[in-house]
Amino acid sequence: MMAASRGRVIVVGAGIAGLSTAWALEKRGFAVEVFEQGPIPNPRASSYDEHRITRHAYGTAEGYAYLMPQAFAMYDAMFRDIGADHFARSKVIYFIREDTGWYEPSARSLSRLNSGFRDIPLSDIPERFPMVETAGLTRAVETDEGGMLFPIRILTDLVVALGNRGVTFHSDARVTAVDPDAGLVVANGREHRADRVVIAAGAWLEKLTPVLSRTVVPSRQAVMYIAPPPEFAKAWADAPVLIDLGVNSGTYTLPPRRGTRLKIGDHVFTRAGDADGDRIATPADVARLESAARLSYRGFDRYQVLEKKICFYTVTRDTSERFAVQPWGTRAWIVSACSGHGFKLGPLIGDTVAGAIAGERSPDEATRFAAGQMDLEEHVAPPAPQPAE
């Protein structure tokens, strides 16, 4: 590790937000310690998954669409750094059944980004995507920029790389108290001090601070890993990411790729549950998802369910689905991911917070940037973090 002349930072949480922040801080010459309540990486963390979608099209959340080129570039920098590329690039296909307000803002932002997209004739769907239920389809849109990230592999390689550079990891170290003005955390009953503290505890954030209790809330979410009927196996093996935008049929589906399973989920937030609770998916947890999947895919009842999984997101109490990133006291920062944005934008948001700690941008700018509140013209792509001299 480079000589740490810029101070010491404690990062609470070893998901994608915490590890990305640690990566960006270490590159800037800070000494970093990461505290995680379980193993590192932690299988109970929201970040821990086989694969996750990333994309440029963002519907009404246009501010996040304008962040995506920088998010892709930051992942490229991270992959160069860890020596492995855990991103399967693919097109993303959107199947529209009702007017959800997605198309117009997506077309506008994709056009401004010069990111390719086009309509697929509905008559082509049965041949190109024989597993898709065509009843009720009103439009199909193919976008060029997107694909699948492989979280478990990213987290594992990032931990190895950071450890090799001198980042200190504290596994099975549950943080129970934070003093944001003293730069102090209490983990397993012991006090630890640093010049700065970053809280990136995901759905456990509310257990450490009430600062964002009116803004964000844990949300118990269910996904399913499934095996398709044999007649659809090749179609799924060749498929890109598929997203159904029906009101009742809304699902997102990641095909099997690089040794992963076929995965399906929905985007309806429960805004309920305790992150310390179990990860056992009950029939009630998956009822809406199963119903939606039957409307999205032909013969869905013949798919074999391999696993029903529960994870916890942190989402806003309103419908804005934005990151809540802000300073806390005089020495701490809170990094609260929102929804599935967390993994897509993790390295970029981590770099943003690290940049604010290093004095490269103001706290207000970092907060607005992370919340997707900047228009395209306000974005200046930051350089990828470089090692400190």
mmCIF file of C-alpha atoms in Angstrom, residues 117-383:
data_model
loop_
_atom_site.group_PDB
_atom_site.id
_atom_site.type_symbol
_atom_site.label_atom_id
_atom_site.label_comp_id
_atom_site.label_asym_id
_atom_site.label_seq_id
_atom_site.Cartn_x
_atom_site.Cartn_y
_atom_site.Cartn_z
ATOM 1 C CA PHE A 117 -32.124 1.991 -29.494
ATOM 2 C CA ARG A 118 -34.832 0.851 -31.877
ATOM 3 C CA ASP A 119 -38.281 -0.712 -32.024
ATOM 4 C CA ILE A 120 -38.576 -4.427 -32.716
ATOM 5 C CA PRO A 121 -41.578 -5.308 -34.900
ATOM 6 C CA LEU A 122 -44.012 -7.266 -32.756
ATOM 7 C CA SER A 123 -44.299 -9.808 -35.559
ATOM 8 C CA ASP A 124 -40.626 -10.703 -34.966
ATOM 9 C CA ILE A 125 -41.062 -11.541 -31.290
ATOM 10 C CA PRO A 126 -42.261 -15.178 -31.588
ATOM 11 C CA GLU A 127 -39.195 -16.157 -33.619
ATOM 12 C CA ARG A 128 -36.598 -14.077 -31.753
ATOM 13 C CA PHE A 129 -37.994 -14.638 -28.263
ATOM 14 C CA PRO A 130 -40.233 -17.739 -28.318
ATOM 15 C CA MET A 131 -40.413 -17.807 -24.508
ATOM 16 C CA VAL A 132 -42.047 -14.351 -24.307
ATOM 17 C CA GLU A 133 -45.814 -14.119 -23.911
ATOM 18 C CA THR A 134 -47.008 -11.928 -26.786
ATOM 19 C CA ALA A 135 -50.561 -11.418 -25.521
ATOM 20 C CA GLY A 136 -50.962 -7.780 -24.533
ATOM 21 C CA LEU A 137 -47.691 -6.564 -26.024
ATOM 22 C CA THR A 138 -47.924 -3.042 -27.464
ATOM 23 C CA ARG A 139 -44.247 -2.322 -28.140
ATOM 24 C CA ALA A 140 -40.788 -3.894 -27.933
ATOM 25 C CA VAL A 141 -37.650 -1.772 -27.715
ATOM 26 C CA GLU A 142 -34.064 -2.935 -28.121
ATOM 27 C CA THR A 143 -31.304 -0.868 -26.489
ATOM 28 C CA ASP A 144 -27.595 -1.282 -27.193
ATOM 29 C CA GLU A 145 -25.945 -0.341 -23.897
ATOM 30 C CA GLY A 146 -26.299 -2.756 -21.023
ATOM 31 C CA GLY A 147 -25.604 -6.223 -19.788
ATOM 32 C CA MET A 148 -24.899 -8.226 -16.648
ATOM 33 C CA LEU A 149 -22.493 -7.650 -13.780
ATOM 34 C CA PHE A 150 -21.387 -10.639 -11.678
ATOM 35 C CA PRO A 151 -21.470 -9.412 -8.064
ATOM 36 C CA ILE A 152 -20.004 -12.347 -6.128
ATOM 37 C CA ARG A 153 -16.966 -12.380 -8.422
ATOM 38 C CA ILE A 154 -16.586 -8.599 -8.323
ATOM 39 C CA LEU A 155 -16.774 -8.462 -4.527
ATOM 40 C CA THR A 156 -14.376 -11.374 -4.069
ATOM 41 C CA ASP A 157 -11.723 -10.036 -6.440
ATOM 42 C CA LEU A 158 -12.073 -6.540 -4.993
ATOM 43 C CA VAL A 159 -11.502 -7.851 -1.450
ATOM 44 C CA VAL A 160 -8.389 -9.724 -2.588
ATOM 45 C CA ALA A 161 -7.014 -6.682 -4.434
ATOM 46 C CA LEU A 162 -7.677 -4.315 -1.531
ATOM 47 C CA GLY A 163 -6.156 -6.701 0.979
ATOM 48 C CA ASN A 164 -3.031 -6.938 -1.159
ATOM 49 C CA ARG A 165 -2.737 -3.147 -1.001
ATOM 50 C CA GLY A 166 -2.918 -2.913 2.739
ATOM 51 C CA VAL A 167 -6.611 -2.262 3.375
ATOM 52 C CA THR A 168 -7.462 -3.714 6.794
ATOM 53 C CA PHE A 169 -10.580 -5.895 7.038
ATOM 54 C CA HIS A 170 -12.531 -6.598 10.219
ATOM 55 C CA SER A 171 -14.927 -9.495 9.556
ATOM 56 C CA ASP A 172 -17.596 -10.586 12.036
ATOM 57 C CA ALA A 173 -17.305 -7.102 13.533
ATOM 58 C CA ARG A 174 -20.772 -5.727 14.165
ATOM 59 C CA VAL A 175 -20.757 -1.968 14.553
ATOM 60 C CA THR A 176 -23.250 -0.861 17.211
ATOM 61 C CA ALA A 177 -22.450 2.836 17.631
ATOM 62 C CA VAL A 178 -20.946 5.693 15.639
ATOM 63 C CA ASP A 179 -19.875 9.150 16.804
ATOM 64 C CA PRO A 180 -19.827 11.252 13.609
ATOM 65 C CA ASP A 181 -18.002 14.145 15.255
ATOM 66 C CA ALA A 182 -15.283 12.115 16.965
ATOM 67 C CA GLY A 183 -14.640 9.751 14.042
ATOM 68 C CA LEU A 184 -15.377 6.844 16.343
ATOM 69 C CA VAL A 185 -17.079 3.498 15.803
ATOM 70 C CA VAL A 186 -17.787 0.779 18.341
ATOM 71 C CA ALA A 187 -17.529 -2.761 16.976
ATOM 72 C CA ASN A 188 -17.910 -5.862 19.133
ATOM 73 C CA GLY A 189 -17.611 -3.605 22.170
ATOM 74 C CA ARG A 190 -14.278 -2.050 21.145
ATOM 75 C CA GLU A 191 -13.712 1.571 20.110
ATOM 76 C CA HIS A 192 -11.949 2.426 16.847
ATOM 77 C CA ARG A 193 -11.049 5.947 15.730
ATOM 78 C CA ALA A 194 -10.246 7.497 12.364
ATOM 79 C CA ASP A 195 -10.117 10.863 10.639
ATOM 80 C CA ARG A 196 -13.265 10.033 8.693
ATOM 81 C CA VAL A 197 -16.014 7.408 8.853
ATOM 82 C CA VAL A 198 -18.172 6.219 5.951
ATOM 83 C CA ILE A 199 -21.397 4.358 6.768
ATOM 84 C CA ALA A 200 -22.309 2.093 3.857
ATOM 85 C CA ALA A 201 -24.375 -0.434 5.784
ATOM 86 C CA GLY A 202 -27.210 -0.894 3.302
ATOM 87 C CA ALA A 203 -30.448 -2.084 4.879
ATOM 88 C CA TRP A 204 -28.770 -1.985 8.310
ATOM 89 C CA LEU A 205 -28.277 1.804 8.106
ATOM 90 C CA GLU A 206 -31.283 2.581 10.298
ATOM 91 C CA LYS A 207 -29.708 0.548 13.110
ATOM 92 C CA LEU A 208 -26.716 2.925 13.205
ATOM 93 C CA THR A 209 -28.247 6.344 12.661
ATOM 94 C CA PRO A 210 -31.721 7.923 12.509
ATOM 95 C CA VAL A 211 -30.510 10.696 10.189
ATOM 96 C CA LEU A 212 -32.194 9.221 7.093
ATOM 97 C CA SER A 213 -35.122 7.514 8.832
ATOM 98 C CA ARG A 214 -37.618 9.844 7.134
ATOM 99 C CA THR A 215 -35.989 9.312 3.744
ATOM 100 C CA VAL A 216 -35.029 5.654 3.350
ATOM 101 C CA VAL A 217 -36.403 2.353 4.548
ATOM 102 C CA PRO A 218 -35.351 -1.327 4.240
ATOM 103 C CA SER A 219 -37.343 -3.315 1.722
ATOM 104 C CA ARG A 220 -37.655 -7.116 1.737
ATOM 105 C CA GLN A 221 -37.422 -8.310 -1.879
ATOM 106 C CA ALA A 222 -37.780 -11.713 -3.515
ATOM 107 C CA VAL A 223 -36.160 -13.172 -6.624
ATOM 108 C CA MET A 224 -36.292 -16.647 -8.108
ATOM 109 C CA TYR A 225 -33.675 -18.743 -9.862
ATOM 110 C CA ILE A 226 -35.364 -21.048 -12.333
ATOM 111 C CA ALA A 227 -34.724 -23.684 -15.013
ATOM 112 C CA PRO A 228 -36.693 -23.313 -18.266
ATOM 113 C CA PRO A 229 -38.515 -26.088 -20.107
ATOM 114 C CA PRO A 230 -36.153 -27.867 -22.545
ATOM 115 C CA GLU A 231 -37.789 -26.302 -25.609
ATOM 116 C CA PHE A 232 -36.803 -22.830 -24.378
ATOM 117 C CA ALA A 233 -33.310 -23.703 -23.153
ATOM 118 C CA LYS A 234 -31.460 -22.505 -26.270
ATOM 119 C CA ALA A 235 -33.537 -19.337 -26.522
ATOM 120 C CA TRP A 236 -32.594 -18.447 -22.951
ATOM 121 C CA ALA A 237 -28.939 -19.367 -23.480
ATOM 122 C CA ASP A 238 -28.799 -16.877 -26.364
ATOM 123 C CA ALA A 239 -31.035 -14.206 -24.813
ATOM 124 C CA PRO A 240 -29.996 -10.720 -23.717
ATOM 125 C CA VAL A 241 -31.398 -9.079 -20.593
ATOM 126 C CA LEU A 242 -35.215 -8.904 -20.797
ATOM 127 C CA ILE A 243 -37.413 -6.399 -18.966
ATOM 128 C CA ASP A 244 -41.226 -6.498 -18.996
ATOM 129 C CA LEU A 245 -42.878 -3.133 -18.380
ATOM 130 C CA GLY A 246 -46.459 -4.208 -17.832
ATOM 131 C CA VAL A 247 -48.344 -2.865 -14.841
ATOM 132 C CA ASN A 248 -49.162 -6.368 -13.602
ATOM 133 C CA SER A 249 -46.578 -8.320 -15.599
ATOM 134 C CA GLY A 250 -43.569 -6.164 -14.726
ATOM 135 C CA THR A 251 -40.474 -8.342 -14.339
ATOM 136 C CA TYR A 252 -36.756 -8.236 -15.040
ATOM 137 C CA THR A 253 -34.975 -11.375 -16.188
ATOM 138 C CA LEU A 254 -31.296 -12.229 -16.474
ATOM 139 C CA PRO A 255 -30.436 -15.201 -18.697
ATOM 140 C CA PRO A 256 -27.938 -17.858 -17.622
ATOM 141 C CA ARG A 257 -24.472 -16.583 -18.421
ATOM 142 C CA ARG A 258 -20.916 -17.520 -17.361
ATOM 143 C CA GLY A 259 -22.132 -20.289 -15.091
ATOM 144 C CA THR A 260 -25.093 -18.478 -13.522
ATOM 145 C CA ARG A 261 -28.713 -19.562 -13.402
ATOM 146 C CA LEU A 262 -31.738 -17.973 -15.047
ATOM 147 C CA LYS A 263 -33.018 -15.334 -12.631
ATOM 148 C CA ILE A 264 -36.287 -13.403 -12.487
ATOM 149 C CA GLY A 265 -37.437 -10.622 -10.182
ATOM 150 C CA ASP A 266 -39.873 -7.751 -10.041
ATOM 151 C CA HIS A 267 -39.546 -4.079 -9.206
ATOM 152 C CA VAL A 268 -42.337 -3.677 -6.681
ATOM 153 C CA PHE A 269 -40.900 -2.603 -3.337
ATOM 154 C CA THR A 270 -42.391 -3.977 -0.132
ATOM 155 C CA ARG A 271 -40.823 -1.199 2.028
ATOM 156 C CA ALA A 272 -41.112 -3.613 4.931
ATOM 157 C CA GLY A 273 -39.035 -6.093 6.889
ATOM 158 C CA ASP A 274 -36.065 -6.255 9.236
ATOM 159 C CA ALA A 275 -32.636 -6.723 7.643
ATOM 160 C CA ASP A 276 -31.684 -9.002 10.549
ATOM 161 C CA GLY A 277 -34.557 -11.315 9.646
ATOM 162 C CA ASP A 278 -34.423 -14.580 7.748
ATOM 163 C CA ARG A 279 -33.758 -15.033 4.026
ATOM 164 C CA ILE A 280 -36.413 -17.722 3.548
ATOM 165 C CA ALA A 281 -38.846 -16.788 0.786
ATOM 166 C CA THR A 282 -42.421 -17.610 1.750
ATOM 167 C CA PRO A 283 -45.326 -18.121 -0.680
ATOM 168 C CA ALA A 284 -46.444 -14.584 0.195
ATOM 169 C CA ASP A 285 -42.989 -13.215 -0.726
ATOM 170 C CA VAL A 286 -43.112 -14.642 -4.255
ATOM 171 C CA ALA A 287 -46.859 -14.498 -4.984
ATOM 172 C CA ARG A 288 -46.696 -11.239 -6.940
ATOM 173 C CA LEU A 289 -43.557 -12.338 -8.810
ATOM 174 C CA GLU A 290 -45.056 -15.669 -9.850
ATOM 175 C CA SER A 291 -48.221 -13.939 -11.038
ATOM 176 C CA ALA A 292 -46.234 -11.405 -13.051
ATOM 177 C CA ALA A 293 -44.008 -14.094 -14.565
ATOM 178 C CA ARG A 294 -47.027 -15.985 -15.894
ATOM 179 C CA LEU A 295 -48.012 -12.847 -17.823
ATOM 180 C CA SER A 296 -44.453 -12.267 -19.061
ATOM 181 C CA TYR A 297 -43.478 -15.775 -20.213
ATOM 182 C CA ARG A 298 -45.242 -18.587 -22.002
ATOM 183 C CA GLY A 299 -45.900 -21.702 -19.968
ATOM 184 C CA PHE A 300 -44.232 -20.303 -16.884
ATOM 185 C CA ASP A 301 -45.773 -22.972 -14.660
ATOM 186 C CA ARG A 302 -43.538 -25.510 -16.413
ATOM 187 C CA TYR A 303 -40.366 -23.714 -15.303
ATOM 188 C CA GLN A 304 -38.616 -25.426 -12.407
ATOM 189 C CA VAL A 305 -37.931 -23.260 -9.372
ATOM 190 C CA LEU A 306 -34.352 -23.847 -8.205
ATOM 191 C CA GLU A 307 -34.255 -21.262 -5.440
ATOM 192 C CA LYS A 308 -36.452 -18.554 -3.971
ATOM 193 C CA LYS A 309 -34.227 -15.919 -2.410
ATOM 194 C CA ILE A 310 -34.820 -12.944 -0.142
ATOM 195 C CA CYS A 311 -32.566 -9.921 -0.087
ATOM 196 C CA PHE A 312 -32.993 -6.461 1.418
ATOM 197 C CA TYR A 313 -32.673 -3.234 -0.495
ATOM 198 C CA THR A 314 -32.696 0.230 0.959
ATOM 199 C CA VAL A 315 -35.229 2.370 -0.893
ATOM 200 C CA THR A 316 -36.676 5.816 -0.514
ATOM 201 C CA ARG A 317 -39.996 6.148 1.240
ATOM 202 C CA ASP A 318 -41.283 8.101 -1.755
ATOM 203 C CA THR A 319 -41.056 6.847 -5.358
ATOM 204 C CA SER A 320 -37.935 8.756 -6.376
ATOM 205 C CA GLU A 321 -35.560 5.766 -6.007
ATOM 206 C CA ARG A 322 -32.541 8.008 -5.492
ATOM 207 C CA PHE A 323 -29.317 7.572 -3.594
ATOM 208 C CA ALA A 324 -29.209 9.344 -0.241
ATOM 209 C CA VAL A 325 -25.566 10.335 0.163
ATOM 210 C CA GLN A 326 -24.631 13.073 2.596
ATOM 211 C CA PRO A 327 -22.175 14.168 5.288
ATOM 212 C CA TRP A 328 -23.072 13.351 8.880
ATOM 213 C CA GLY A 329 -21.587 15.459 11.642
ATOM 214 C CA THR A 330 -18.072 16.756 11.071
ATOM 215 C CA ARG A 331 -16.264 13.492 10.288
ATOM 216 C CA ALA A 332 -18.756 11.036 8.779
ATOM 217 C CA TRP A 333 -20.519 10.332 5.507
ATOM 218 C CA ILE A 334 -23.629 8.241 4.903
ATOM 219 C CA VAL A 335 -23.825 6.260 1.667
ATOM 220 C CA SER A 336 -27.295 4.782 1.260
ATOM 221 C CA ALA A 337 -27.891 2.904 -1.944
ATOM 222 C CA CYS A 338 -31.362 2.901 -3.392
ATOM 223 C CA SER A 339 -33.101 0.006 -5.078
ATOM 224 C CA GLY A 340 -31.213 -1.927 -7.748
ATOM 225 C CA HIS A 341 -29.253 1.227 -8.572
ATOM 226 C CA GLY A 342 -26.833 0.205 -5.847
ATOM 227 C CA PHE A 343 -24.756 -2.267 -7.800
ATOM 228 C CA LYS A 344 -24.954 -0.487 -11.155
ATOM 229 C CA LEU A 345 -23.594 2.715 -9.693
ATOM 230 C CA GLY A 346 -21.612 1.434 -6.707
ATOM 231 C CA PRO A 347 -18.086 2.265 -7.938
ATOM 232 C CA LEU A 348 -19.125 5.684 -9.258
ATOM 233 C CA ILE A 349 -20.885 6.649 -6.020
ATOM 234 C CA GLY A 350 -17.994 5.310 -3.951
ATOM 235 C CA ASP A 351 -15.594 7.398 -6.010
ATOM 236 C CA THR A 352 -17.834 10.441 -5.557
ATOM 237 C CA VAL A 353 -17.752 10.126 -1.768
ATOM 238 C CA ALA A 354 -14.012 9.491 -1.765
ATOM 239 C CA GLY A 355 -13.572 12.576 -3.920
ATOM 240 C CA ALA A 356 -15.582 14.658 -1.464
ATOM 241 C CA ILE A 357 -13.502 13.383 1.465
ATOM 242 C CA ALA A 358 -10.355 14.261 -0.495
ATOM 243 C CA GLY A 359 -11.649 17.792 -1.149
ATOM 244 C CA GLU A 360 -12.096 17.298 -4.885
ATOM 245 C CA ARG A 361 -15.768 18.279 -4.818
ATOM 246 C CA SER A 362 -18.069 19.977 -2.343
ATOM 247 C CA PRO A 363 -20.398 17.960 -0.103
ATOM 248 C CA ASP A 364 -23.407 19.574 -1.779
ATOM 249 C CA GLU A 365 -22.190 18.638 -5.242
ATOM 250 C CA ALA A 366 -21.524 15.056 -4.147
ATOM 251 C CA THR A 367 -25.027 14.799 -2.671
ATOM 252 C CA ARG A 368 -26.716 16.183 -5.804
ATOM 253 C CA PHE A 369 -24.595 14.033 -8.098
ATOM 254 C CA ALA A 370 -25.430 10.827 -6.229
ATOM 255 C CA ALA A 371 -29.132 11.731 -6.165
ATOM 256 C CA GLY A 372 -29.198 11.988 -9.966
ATOM 257 C CA GLN A 373 -30.160 15.650 -9.742
ATOM 258 C CA MET A 374 -27.801 16.919 -12.436
ATOM 259 C CA ASP A 375 -28.704 17.332 -16.086
ATOM 260 C CA LEU A 376 -26.472 16.022 -18.871
ATOM 261 C CA GLU A 377 -24.748 19.373 -19.370
ATOM 262 C CA GLU A 378 -23.665 19.456 -15.709
ATOM 263 C CA HIS A 379 -21.814 16.172 -15.925
ATOM 264 C CA VAL A 380 -18.103 16.217 -16.381
ATOM 265 C CA ALA A 381 -16.794 12.682 -16.300
ATOM 266 C CA PRO A 382 -14.246 12.411 -13.474
ATOM 267 C CA PRO A 383 -10.952 10.697 -14.248
#
